[in-house]
Short mmCIF file of C-alpha atoms and ligand atoms in Angstrom, two decimals:
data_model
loop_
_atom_site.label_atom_id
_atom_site.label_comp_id
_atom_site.label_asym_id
_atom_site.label_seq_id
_atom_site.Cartn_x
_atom_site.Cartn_y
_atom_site.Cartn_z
CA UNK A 25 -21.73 23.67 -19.87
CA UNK A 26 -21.13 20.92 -22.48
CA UNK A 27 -18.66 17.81 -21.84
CA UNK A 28 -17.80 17.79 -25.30
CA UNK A 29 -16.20 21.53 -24.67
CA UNK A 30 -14.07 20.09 -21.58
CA UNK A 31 -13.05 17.10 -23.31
CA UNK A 32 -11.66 19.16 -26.44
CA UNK A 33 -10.65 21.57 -24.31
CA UNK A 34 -8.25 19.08 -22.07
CA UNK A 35 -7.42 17.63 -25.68
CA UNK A 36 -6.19 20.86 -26.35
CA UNK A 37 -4.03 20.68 -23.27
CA UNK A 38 -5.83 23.66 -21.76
CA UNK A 39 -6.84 23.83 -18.01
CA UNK A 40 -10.07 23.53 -16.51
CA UNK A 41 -11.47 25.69 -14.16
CA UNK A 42 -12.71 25.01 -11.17
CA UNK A 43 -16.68 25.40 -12.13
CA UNK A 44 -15.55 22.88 -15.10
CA UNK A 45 -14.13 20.31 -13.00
CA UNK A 46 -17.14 20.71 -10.83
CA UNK A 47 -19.72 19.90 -13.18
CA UNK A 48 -17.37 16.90 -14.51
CA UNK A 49 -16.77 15.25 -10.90
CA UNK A 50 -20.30 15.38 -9.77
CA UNK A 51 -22.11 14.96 -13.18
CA UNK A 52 -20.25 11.98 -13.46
CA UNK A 53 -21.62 10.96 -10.35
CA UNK A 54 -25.14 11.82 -10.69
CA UNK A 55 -25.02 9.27 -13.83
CA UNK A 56 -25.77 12.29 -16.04
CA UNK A 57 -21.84 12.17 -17.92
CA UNK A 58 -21.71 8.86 -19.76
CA UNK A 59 -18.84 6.36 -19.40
CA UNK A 60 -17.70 7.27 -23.06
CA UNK A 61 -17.39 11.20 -22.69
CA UNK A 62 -15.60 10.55 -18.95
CA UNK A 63 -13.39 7.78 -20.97
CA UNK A 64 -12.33 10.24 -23.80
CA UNK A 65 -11.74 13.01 -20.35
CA UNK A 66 -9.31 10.99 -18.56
CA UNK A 67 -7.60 10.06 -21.87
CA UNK A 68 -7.29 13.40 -22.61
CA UNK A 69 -5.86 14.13 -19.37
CA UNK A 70 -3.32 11.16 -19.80
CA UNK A 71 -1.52 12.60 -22.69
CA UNK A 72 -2.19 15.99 -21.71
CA UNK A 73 -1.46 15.89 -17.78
CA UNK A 74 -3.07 18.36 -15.50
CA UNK A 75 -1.58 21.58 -13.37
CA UNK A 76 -1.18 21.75 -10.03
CA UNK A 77 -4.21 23.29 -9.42
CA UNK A 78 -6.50 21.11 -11.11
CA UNK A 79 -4.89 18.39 -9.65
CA UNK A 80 -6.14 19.51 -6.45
CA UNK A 81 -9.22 20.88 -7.01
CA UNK A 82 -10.27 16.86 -8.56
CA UNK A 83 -9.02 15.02 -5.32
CA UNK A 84 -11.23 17.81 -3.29
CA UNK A 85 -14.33 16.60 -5.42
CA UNK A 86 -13.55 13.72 -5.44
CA UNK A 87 -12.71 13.47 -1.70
CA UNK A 88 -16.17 15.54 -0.98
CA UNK A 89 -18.41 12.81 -3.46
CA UNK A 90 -18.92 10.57 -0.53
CA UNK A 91 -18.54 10.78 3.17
CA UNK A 92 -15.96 12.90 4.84
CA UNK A 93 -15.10 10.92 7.81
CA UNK A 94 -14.58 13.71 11.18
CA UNK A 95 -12.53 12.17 13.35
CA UNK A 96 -12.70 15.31 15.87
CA UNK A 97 -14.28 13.31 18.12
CA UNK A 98 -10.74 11.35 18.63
CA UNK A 99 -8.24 12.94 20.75
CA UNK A 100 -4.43 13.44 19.55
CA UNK A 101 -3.25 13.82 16.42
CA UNK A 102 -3.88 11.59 14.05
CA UNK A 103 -1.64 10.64 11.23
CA UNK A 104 -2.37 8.07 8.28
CA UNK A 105 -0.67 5.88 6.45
CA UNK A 106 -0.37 5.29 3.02
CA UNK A 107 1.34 2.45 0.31
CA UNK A 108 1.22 2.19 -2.97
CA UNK A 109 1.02 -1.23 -3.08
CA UNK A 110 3.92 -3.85 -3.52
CA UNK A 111 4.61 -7.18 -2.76
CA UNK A 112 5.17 -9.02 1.01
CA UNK A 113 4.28 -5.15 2.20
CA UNK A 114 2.94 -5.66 5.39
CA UNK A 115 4.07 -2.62 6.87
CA UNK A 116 0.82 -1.13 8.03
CA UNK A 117 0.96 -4.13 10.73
CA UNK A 118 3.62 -2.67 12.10
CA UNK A 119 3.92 0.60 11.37
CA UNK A 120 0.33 1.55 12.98
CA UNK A 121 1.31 -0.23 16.55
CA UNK A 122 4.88 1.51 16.52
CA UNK A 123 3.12 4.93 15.56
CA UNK A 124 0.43 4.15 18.36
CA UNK A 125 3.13 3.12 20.89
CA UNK A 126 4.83 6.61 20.76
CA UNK A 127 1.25 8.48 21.24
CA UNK A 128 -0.26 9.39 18.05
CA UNK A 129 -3.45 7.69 17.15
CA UNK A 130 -3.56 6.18 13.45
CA UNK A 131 -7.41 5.35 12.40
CA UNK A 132 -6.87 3.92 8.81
CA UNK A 133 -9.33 2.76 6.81
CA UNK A 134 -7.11 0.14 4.53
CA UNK A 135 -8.11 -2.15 1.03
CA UNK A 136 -7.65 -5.09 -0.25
CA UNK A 137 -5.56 -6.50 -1.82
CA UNK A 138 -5.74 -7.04 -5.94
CA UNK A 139 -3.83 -8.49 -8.59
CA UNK A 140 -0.09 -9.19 -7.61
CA UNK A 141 -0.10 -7.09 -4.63
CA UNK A 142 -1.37 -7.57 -1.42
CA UNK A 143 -3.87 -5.99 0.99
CA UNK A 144 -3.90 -5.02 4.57
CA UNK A 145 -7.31 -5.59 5.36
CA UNK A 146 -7.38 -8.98 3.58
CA UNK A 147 -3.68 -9.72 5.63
CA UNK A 148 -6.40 -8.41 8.66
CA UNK A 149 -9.09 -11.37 8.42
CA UNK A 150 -6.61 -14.00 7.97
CA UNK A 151 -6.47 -13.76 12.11
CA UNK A 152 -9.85 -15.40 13.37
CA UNK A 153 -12.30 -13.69 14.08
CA UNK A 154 -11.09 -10.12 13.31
CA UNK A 155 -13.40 -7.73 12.37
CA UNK A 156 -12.70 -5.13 9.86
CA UNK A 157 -15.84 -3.53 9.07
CA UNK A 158 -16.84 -1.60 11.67
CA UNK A 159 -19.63 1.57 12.65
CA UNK A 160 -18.21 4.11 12.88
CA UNK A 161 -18.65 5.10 16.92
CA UNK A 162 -17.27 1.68 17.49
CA UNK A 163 -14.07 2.39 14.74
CA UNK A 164 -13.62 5.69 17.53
CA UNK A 165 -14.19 3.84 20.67
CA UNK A 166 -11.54 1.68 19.59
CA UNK A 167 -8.68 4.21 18.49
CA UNK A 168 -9.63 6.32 21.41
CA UNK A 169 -9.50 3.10 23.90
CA UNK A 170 -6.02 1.63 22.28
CA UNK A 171 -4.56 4.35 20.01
CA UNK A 172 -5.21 2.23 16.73
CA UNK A 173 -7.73 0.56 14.53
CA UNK A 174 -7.89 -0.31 11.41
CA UNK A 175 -10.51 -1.20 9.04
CA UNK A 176 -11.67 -1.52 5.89
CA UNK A 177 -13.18 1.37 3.54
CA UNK A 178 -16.72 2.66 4.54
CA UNK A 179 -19.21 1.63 1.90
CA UNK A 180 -19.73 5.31 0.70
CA UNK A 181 -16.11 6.98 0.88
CA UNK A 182 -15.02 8.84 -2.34
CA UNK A 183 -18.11 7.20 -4.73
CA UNK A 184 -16.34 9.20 -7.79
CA UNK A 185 -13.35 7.35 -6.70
CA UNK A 186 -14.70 3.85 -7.03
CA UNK A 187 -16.62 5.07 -9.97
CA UNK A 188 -13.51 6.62 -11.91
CA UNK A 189 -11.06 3.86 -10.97
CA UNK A 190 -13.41 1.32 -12.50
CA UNK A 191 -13.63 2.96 -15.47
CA UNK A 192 -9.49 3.61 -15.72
CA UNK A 193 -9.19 0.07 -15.31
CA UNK A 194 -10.77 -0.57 -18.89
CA UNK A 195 -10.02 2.02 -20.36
CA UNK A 196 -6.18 2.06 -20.14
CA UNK A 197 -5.83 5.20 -18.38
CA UNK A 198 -4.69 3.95 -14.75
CA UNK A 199 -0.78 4.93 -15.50
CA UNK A 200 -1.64 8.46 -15.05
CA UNK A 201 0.17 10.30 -12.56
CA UNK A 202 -2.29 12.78 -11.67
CA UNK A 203 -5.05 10.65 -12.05
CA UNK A 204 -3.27 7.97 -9.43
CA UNK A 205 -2.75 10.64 -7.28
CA UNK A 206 -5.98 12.27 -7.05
CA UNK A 207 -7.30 8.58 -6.44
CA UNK A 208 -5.14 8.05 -3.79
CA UNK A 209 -5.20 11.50 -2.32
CA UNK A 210 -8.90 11.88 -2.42
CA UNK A 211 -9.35 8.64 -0.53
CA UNK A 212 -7.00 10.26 2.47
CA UNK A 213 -8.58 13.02 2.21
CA UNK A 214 -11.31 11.86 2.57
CA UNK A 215 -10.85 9.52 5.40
CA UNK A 216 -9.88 12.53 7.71
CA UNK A 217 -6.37 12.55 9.62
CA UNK A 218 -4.22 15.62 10.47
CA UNK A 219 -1.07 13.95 8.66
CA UNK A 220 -0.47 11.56 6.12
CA UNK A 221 2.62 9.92 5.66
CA UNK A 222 2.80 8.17 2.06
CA UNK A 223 5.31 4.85 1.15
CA UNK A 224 5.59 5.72 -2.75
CA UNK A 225 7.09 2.06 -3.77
CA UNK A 226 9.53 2.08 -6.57
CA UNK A 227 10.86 -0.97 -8.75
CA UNK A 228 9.18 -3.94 -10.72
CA UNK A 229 6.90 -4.95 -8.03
CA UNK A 230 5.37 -1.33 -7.73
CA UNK A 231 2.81 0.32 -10.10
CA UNK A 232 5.98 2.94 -10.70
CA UNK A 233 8.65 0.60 -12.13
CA UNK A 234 11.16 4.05 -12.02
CA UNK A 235 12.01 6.24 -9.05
CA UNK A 236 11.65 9.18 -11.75
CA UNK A 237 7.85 8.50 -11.92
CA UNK A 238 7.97 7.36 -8.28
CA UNK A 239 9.52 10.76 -7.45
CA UNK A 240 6.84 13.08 -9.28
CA UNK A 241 4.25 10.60 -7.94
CA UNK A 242 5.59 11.60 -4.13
CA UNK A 243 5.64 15.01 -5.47
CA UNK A 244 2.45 15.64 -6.86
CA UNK A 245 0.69 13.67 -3.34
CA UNK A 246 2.43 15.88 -1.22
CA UNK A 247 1.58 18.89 -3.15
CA UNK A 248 -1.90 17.96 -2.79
CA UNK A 249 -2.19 16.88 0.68
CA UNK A 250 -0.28 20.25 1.70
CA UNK A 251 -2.74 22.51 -0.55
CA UNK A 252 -6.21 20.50 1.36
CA UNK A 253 -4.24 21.86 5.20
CA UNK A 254 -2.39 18.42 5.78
CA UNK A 255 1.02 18.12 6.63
CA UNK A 256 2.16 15.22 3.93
CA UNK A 257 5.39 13.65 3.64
CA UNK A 258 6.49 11.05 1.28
CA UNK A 259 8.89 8.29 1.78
CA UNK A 260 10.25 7.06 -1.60
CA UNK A 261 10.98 2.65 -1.25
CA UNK A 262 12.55 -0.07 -3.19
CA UNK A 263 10.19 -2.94 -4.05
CA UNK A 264 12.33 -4.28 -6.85
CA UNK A 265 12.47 -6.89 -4.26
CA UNK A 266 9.65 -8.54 -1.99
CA UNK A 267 9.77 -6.75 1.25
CA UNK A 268 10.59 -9.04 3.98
CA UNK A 269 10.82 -13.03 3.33
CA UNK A 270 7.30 -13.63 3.57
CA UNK A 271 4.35 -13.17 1.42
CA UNK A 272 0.85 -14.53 1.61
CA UNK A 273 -1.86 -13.15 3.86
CA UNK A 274 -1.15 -15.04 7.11
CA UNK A 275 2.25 -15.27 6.49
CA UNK A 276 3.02 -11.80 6.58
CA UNK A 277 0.81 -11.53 9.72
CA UNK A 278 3.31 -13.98 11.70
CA UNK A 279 6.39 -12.49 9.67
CA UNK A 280 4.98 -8.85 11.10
CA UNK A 281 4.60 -10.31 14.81
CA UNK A 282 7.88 -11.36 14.68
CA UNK A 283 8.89 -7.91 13.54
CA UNK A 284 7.28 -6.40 16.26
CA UNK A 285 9.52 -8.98 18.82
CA UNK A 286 12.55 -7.06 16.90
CA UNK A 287 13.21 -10.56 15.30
CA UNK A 288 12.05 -9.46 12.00
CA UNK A 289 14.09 -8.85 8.37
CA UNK A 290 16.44 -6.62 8.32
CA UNK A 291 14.56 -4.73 5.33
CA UNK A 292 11.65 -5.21 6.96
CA UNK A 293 12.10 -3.63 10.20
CA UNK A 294 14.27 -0.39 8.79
CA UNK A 295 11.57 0.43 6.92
CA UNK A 296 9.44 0.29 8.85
CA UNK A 297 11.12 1.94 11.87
CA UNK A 298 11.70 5.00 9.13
CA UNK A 299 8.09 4.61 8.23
CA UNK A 300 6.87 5.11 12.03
CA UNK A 301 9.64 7.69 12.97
CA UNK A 302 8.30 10.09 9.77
CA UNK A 303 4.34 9.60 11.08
CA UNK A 304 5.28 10.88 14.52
CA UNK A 305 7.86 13.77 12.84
CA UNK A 306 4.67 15.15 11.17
CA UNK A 307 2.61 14.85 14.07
CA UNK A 308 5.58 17.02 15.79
CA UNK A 309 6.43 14.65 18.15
CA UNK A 310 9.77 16.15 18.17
CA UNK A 311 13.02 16.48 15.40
CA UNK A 312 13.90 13.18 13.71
CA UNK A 313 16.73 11.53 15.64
CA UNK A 314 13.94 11.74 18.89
CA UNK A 315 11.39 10.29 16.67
CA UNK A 316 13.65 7.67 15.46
CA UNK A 317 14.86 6.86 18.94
CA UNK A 318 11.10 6.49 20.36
CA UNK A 319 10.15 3.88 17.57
CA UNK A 320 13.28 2.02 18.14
CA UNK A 321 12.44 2.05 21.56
CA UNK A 322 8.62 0.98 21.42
CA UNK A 323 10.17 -2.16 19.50
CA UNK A 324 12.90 -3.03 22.19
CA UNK A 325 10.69 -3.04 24.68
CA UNK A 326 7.40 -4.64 23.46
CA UNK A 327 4.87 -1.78 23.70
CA UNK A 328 4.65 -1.87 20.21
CA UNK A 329 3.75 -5.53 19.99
CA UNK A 330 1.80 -4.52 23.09
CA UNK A 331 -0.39 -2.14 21.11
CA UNK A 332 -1.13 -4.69 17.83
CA UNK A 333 -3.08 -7.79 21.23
CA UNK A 334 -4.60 -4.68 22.19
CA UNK A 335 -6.20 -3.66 18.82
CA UNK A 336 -6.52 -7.15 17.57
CA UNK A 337 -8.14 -7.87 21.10
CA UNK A 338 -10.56 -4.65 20.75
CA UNK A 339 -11.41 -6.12 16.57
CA UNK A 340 -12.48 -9.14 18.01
CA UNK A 341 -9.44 -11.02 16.56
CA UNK A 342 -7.78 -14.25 18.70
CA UNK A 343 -4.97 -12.94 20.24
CA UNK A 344 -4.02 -16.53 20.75
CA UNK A 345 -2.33 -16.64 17.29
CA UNK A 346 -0.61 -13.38 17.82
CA UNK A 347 1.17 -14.50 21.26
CA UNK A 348 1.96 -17.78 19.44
CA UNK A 349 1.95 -17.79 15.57
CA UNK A 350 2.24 -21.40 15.40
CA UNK A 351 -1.18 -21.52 16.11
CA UNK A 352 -2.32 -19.97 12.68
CA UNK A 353 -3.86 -22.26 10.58
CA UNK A 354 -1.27 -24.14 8.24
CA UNK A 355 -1.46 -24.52 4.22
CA UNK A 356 -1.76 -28.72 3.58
CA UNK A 357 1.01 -28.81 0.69
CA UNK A 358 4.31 -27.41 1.30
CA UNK A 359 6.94 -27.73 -1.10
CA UNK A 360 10.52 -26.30 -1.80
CA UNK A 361 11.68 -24.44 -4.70
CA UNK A 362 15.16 -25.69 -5.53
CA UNK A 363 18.14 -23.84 -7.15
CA UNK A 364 18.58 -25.49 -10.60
CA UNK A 365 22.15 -23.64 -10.65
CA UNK A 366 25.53 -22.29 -8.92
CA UNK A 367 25.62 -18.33 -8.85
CA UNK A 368 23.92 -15.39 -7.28
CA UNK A 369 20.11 -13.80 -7.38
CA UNK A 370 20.92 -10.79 -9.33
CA UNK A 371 17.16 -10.11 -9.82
CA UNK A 372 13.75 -11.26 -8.16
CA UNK A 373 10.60 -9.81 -10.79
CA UNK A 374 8.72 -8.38 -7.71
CA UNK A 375 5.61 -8.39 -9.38
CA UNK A 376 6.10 -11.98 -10.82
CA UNK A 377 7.15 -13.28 -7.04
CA UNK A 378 3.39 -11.60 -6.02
CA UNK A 379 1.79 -13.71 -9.26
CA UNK A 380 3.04 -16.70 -7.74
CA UNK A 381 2.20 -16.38 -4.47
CA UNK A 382 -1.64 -15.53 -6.05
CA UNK A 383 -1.59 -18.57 -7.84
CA UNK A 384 -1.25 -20.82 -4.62
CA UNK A 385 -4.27 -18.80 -3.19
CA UNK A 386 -3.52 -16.02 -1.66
CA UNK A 387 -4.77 -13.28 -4.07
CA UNK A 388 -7.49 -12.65 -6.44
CA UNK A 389 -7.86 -11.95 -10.17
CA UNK A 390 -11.70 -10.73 -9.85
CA UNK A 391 -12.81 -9.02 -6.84
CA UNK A 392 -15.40 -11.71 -6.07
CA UNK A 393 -12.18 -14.80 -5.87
CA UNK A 394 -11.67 -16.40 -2.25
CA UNK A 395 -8.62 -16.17 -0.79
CA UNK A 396 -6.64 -19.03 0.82
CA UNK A 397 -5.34 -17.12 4.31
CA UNK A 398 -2.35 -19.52 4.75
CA UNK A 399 -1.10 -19.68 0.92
CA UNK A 400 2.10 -18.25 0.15
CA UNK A 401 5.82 -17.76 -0.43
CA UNK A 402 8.33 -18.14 2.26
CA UNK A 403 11.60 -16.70 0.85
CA UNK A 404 14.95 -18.32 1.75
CA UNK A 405 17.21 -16.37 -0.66
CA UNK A 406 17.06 -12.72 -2.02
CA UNK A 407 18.46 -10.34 -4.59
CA UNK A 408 22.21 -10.47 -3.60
CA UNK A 409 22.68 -14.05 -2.05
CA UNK A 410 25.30 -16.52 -3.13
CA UNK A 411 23.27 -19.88 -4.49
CA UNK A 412 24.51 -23.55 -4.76
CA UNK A 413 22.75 -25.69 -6.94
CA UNK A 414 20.38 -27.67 -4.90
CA UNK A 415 19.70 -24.79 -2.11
CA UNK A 416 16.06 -24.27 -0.91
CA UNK A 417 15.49 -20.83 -2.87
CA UNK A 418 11.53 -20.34 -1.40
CA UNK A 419 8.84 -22.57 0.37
CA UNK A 420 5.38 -22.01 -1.12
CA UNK A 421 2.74 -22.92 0.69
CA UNK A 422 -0.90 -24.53 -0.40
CA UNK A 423 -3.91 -26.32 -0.47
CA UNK A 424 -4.16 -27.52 -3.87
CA UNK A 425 -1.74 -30.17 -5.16
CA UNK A 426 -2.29 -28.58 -8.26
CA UNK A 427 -1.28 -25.73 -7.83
CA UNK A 428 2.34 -26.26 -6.99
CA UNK A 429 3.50 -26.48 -10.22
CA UNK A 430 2.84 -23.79 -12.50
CA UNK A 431 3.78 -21.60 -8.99
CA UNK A 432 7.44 -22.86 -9.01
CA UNK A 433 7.36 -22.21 -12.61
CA UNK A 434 6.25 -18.83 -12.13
CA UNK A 435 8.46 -18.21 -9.29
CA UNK A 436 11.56 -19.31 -10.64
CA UNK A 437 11.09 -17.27 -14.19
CA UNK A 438 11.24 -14.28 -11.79
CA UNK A 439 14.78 -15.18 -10.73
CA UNK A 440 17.88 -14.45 -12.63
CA UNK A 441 20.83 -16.25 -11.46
CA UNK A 442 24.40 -15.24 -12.95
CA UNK A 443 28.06 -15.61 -11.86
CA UNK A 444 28.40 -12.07 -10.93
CA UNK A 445 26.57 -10.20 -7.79
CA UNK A 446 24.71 -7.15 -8.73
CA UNK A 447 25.33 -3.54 -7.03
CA UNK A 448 23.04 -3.51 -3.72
CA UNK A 449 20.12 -1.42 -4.17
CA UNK A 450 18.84 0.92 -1.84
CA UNK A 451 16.07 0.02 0.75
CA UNK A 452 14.85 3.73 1.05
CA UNK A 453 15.31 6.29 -1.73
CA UNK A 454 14.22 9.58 -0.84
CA UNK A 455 11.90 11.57 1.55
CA UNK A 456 10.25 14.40 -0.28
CA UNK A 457 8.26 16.65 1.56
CA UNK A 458 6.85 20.75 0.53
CA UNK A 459 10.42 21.77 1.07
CA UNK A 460 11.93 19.40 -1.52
CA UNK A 461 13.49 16.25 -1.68
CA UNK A 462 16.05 14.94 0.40
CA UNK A 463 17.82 11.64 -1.14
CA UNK A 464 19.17 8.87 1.31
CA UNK A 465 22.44 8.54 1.33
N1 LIG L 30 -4.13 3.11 -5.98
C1 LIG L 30 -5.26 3.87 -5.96
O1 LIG L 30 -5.95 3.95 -4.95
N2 LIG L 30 -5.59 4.54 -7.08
C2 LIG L 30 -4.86 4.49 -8.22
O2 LIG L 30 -5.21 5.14 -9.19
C3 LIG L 30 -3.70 3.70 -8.22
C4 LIG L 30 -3.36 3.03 -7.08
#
């Protein structure tokens, strides 16, 4: 078989079969397909798209190029949890001790964070002495002990993955639905749950800016995770606006505690209530309105909160700063962004909001760049308030002087202010499972 054939064959817009796609996924690999000939492929396959079925025979390869984690050895179902990525999303923190609270186990393997968005396992470390990187019968002993853990990715999980993506990134080929979703879709595949509940994120802060992409991104995800013997259901979310108020790594840890005392965001804490109610739904916990009612209960009462001591506890993490947050470790310049004018915030640039908060520390632009834990963006106003000239709009938080600047700047070019309120957006958007799509109302 000859790469230049499947290359001008995809070029051709032709399907590959599965013997194709084979030699492709693990010639690649096995360093015998060069970079250029796997560049011109996933070009090809940009313009051209791929079918169904070729969609899921990739994410099986590319699930299969690495270690398939068996998590037999844990009893219950277990369900995983998946975002695309947005900005102040730190639902995982909650979502996972909700989920556990009502008797499923989630054991999520969870990345970092890069460019404007953030990361879970990076949100993770900002509590001392956490561990995240753990063997794998500890990683058990630990969901099996409290219900939950989560850590970051094993060193060899989906190798064509890290391989692929790497080479996407350069080669202008990551806004690729298929190619996205096999990424993301081989990793869960890969990391071995019964369900897998996916947060597709919609709006400027999201790598789909439209909910029509969004949409065949939940489509294509669920069609995939149904076809590998998973029930999958994806939950379609604005992030045209920053969830919550707070972003920045330990920031969104206390913001997430506090959402877990049901004194969290309004935005917040629907989502992720809807979030947790859909993980236990697939894991057939019962019909919606019972699944909803258990999460809202797990929050009411504290087992929830309960659930995120007990895993922090078992991760070697000080629980100290989860029973009192005001023990976290606190940024050394603090300053106020102030409303230059009269009107209301008919826009916040989601993404821009995440640059921000990455300039005062908490993100990185190369994988190797340290993160400050307690940088960030406290928001005081969102999309839809009233504004007086003079109000506190956002508190950013730092440890370079420096720094403080060019962050306002940033942050207030990704505000519009006008006369005139805008129409209220939707929080959630749609739920799209095998049967179809059913839009919120
Ligand atoms: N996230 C992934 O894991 N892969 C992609 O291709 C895009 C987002």
């Amino acid at each position: 078989m000859r790469m230049y054939d499947l290359i001008s064959k995809k070029r051709n817009g032709e399907a590959l079969s599965r013997e194709e796609m084979t030699h492709l996924i693990e010639g690649y690999v096995r360093g015998e397909i060069p970079d250029y000939q796997m560049s011109a492929f996933l070009m090809a396959v940009y313009f051209q798209g791929m079918t169904k079925e070729e969609t899921a025979i990739m994410t099986q390869l590319v699930a299969g190029s690495g270690d398939m984690v068996d998590l037999s050895s844990i009893e219950g179902i277990k369900v995983d949890k998946h975002s695309t990525g947005g900005v102040g999303d730190k639902t995982t923190l909650i979502v996972a001790p909700l989920a556990a609270a009502c008797g499923v186990k989630v054991a999520k393997m969870s990345g970092r964070g890069l460019g404007h968005t953030g990361g879970t396992v990076d949100k993770l470390e900002s509590i001392p002495g956490m561990r995240v990187s753990l063997e794998r019968d500890e990683f058990f002993d630990v969901v099996n002990s409290t219900g939950l853990c989560v850590i970051g990715q094993s060193g060899n999980l989906t190798p064509a993955d890290k391989k692929l993506y790497a080479l996407r990134d350069v080669t202008a080929t990551v806004e690729s639905i298929p190619l996205i979703a096999v990424s993301i879709m081989g990793k869960k595949l890969a990391a071995g749950s019964d369900c897998i509940l996916l947060d597709v994120k919609t709006g400027s802060g999201a790598f789909m800016n439209t909910l029509e992409d969004s949409l065949a991104l939940a489509q294509e995800m669920v069609s995939i995770g149904e076809s590998a013997g998973k029930k999958t259901a994806a939950l379609i979310t604005n992030m045209d606006i920053p969830l919550g108020n707070n972003i920045g790594n330990s920031l969104e840890v206390i913001e997430a505690v506090e959402t877990l005392q049901n004194r969290g965001p309004e935005d917040l804490t629907k989502v992720c209530i809807h979030l947790a109610a859909n993980m236990l739904y697939l894991a057939g916990i019962g019909d919606m309105e019972t699944c909803l009612a258990k999460v809202k209960e797990s929050l009411e009462n504290g087992t929830a909160l309960q659930k995120l001591l007990e895993m922090v506890e078992a991760q070697g993490g000080d629980i100290n700063v989860i029973k009192d947050v005001s023990k976290f470790e606190k940024a050394s310049v603090v300053k106020e962004v102030i409303s230059p004018c009269d009107g209301y915030i008919t826009f916040m640039n989601t993404k821009e909001c995440g640059i921000a908060s990455c300039i005062l520390g908490a993100g990185r632009e190369t994988k190797d760049d340290e993160i400050d834990y307690s940088a960030g963006i406290v928001l005081k106003k969102k999309t839809g308030d009233k504004v007086t000239k003079g109000d506190v709009l956002a508190v950013l938080y730092g440890n370079k002087e420096e720094k403080m600047q060019p962050a306002e700047k940033q942050f207030l070019s990704a505000l519009k202010i006008e006369p005139h309120p805008s129409v209220k957006e939707k929080l959630i958007y749609a739920r799209v499972t095998i049967d179809g799509v059913e839009w919120a109302d």
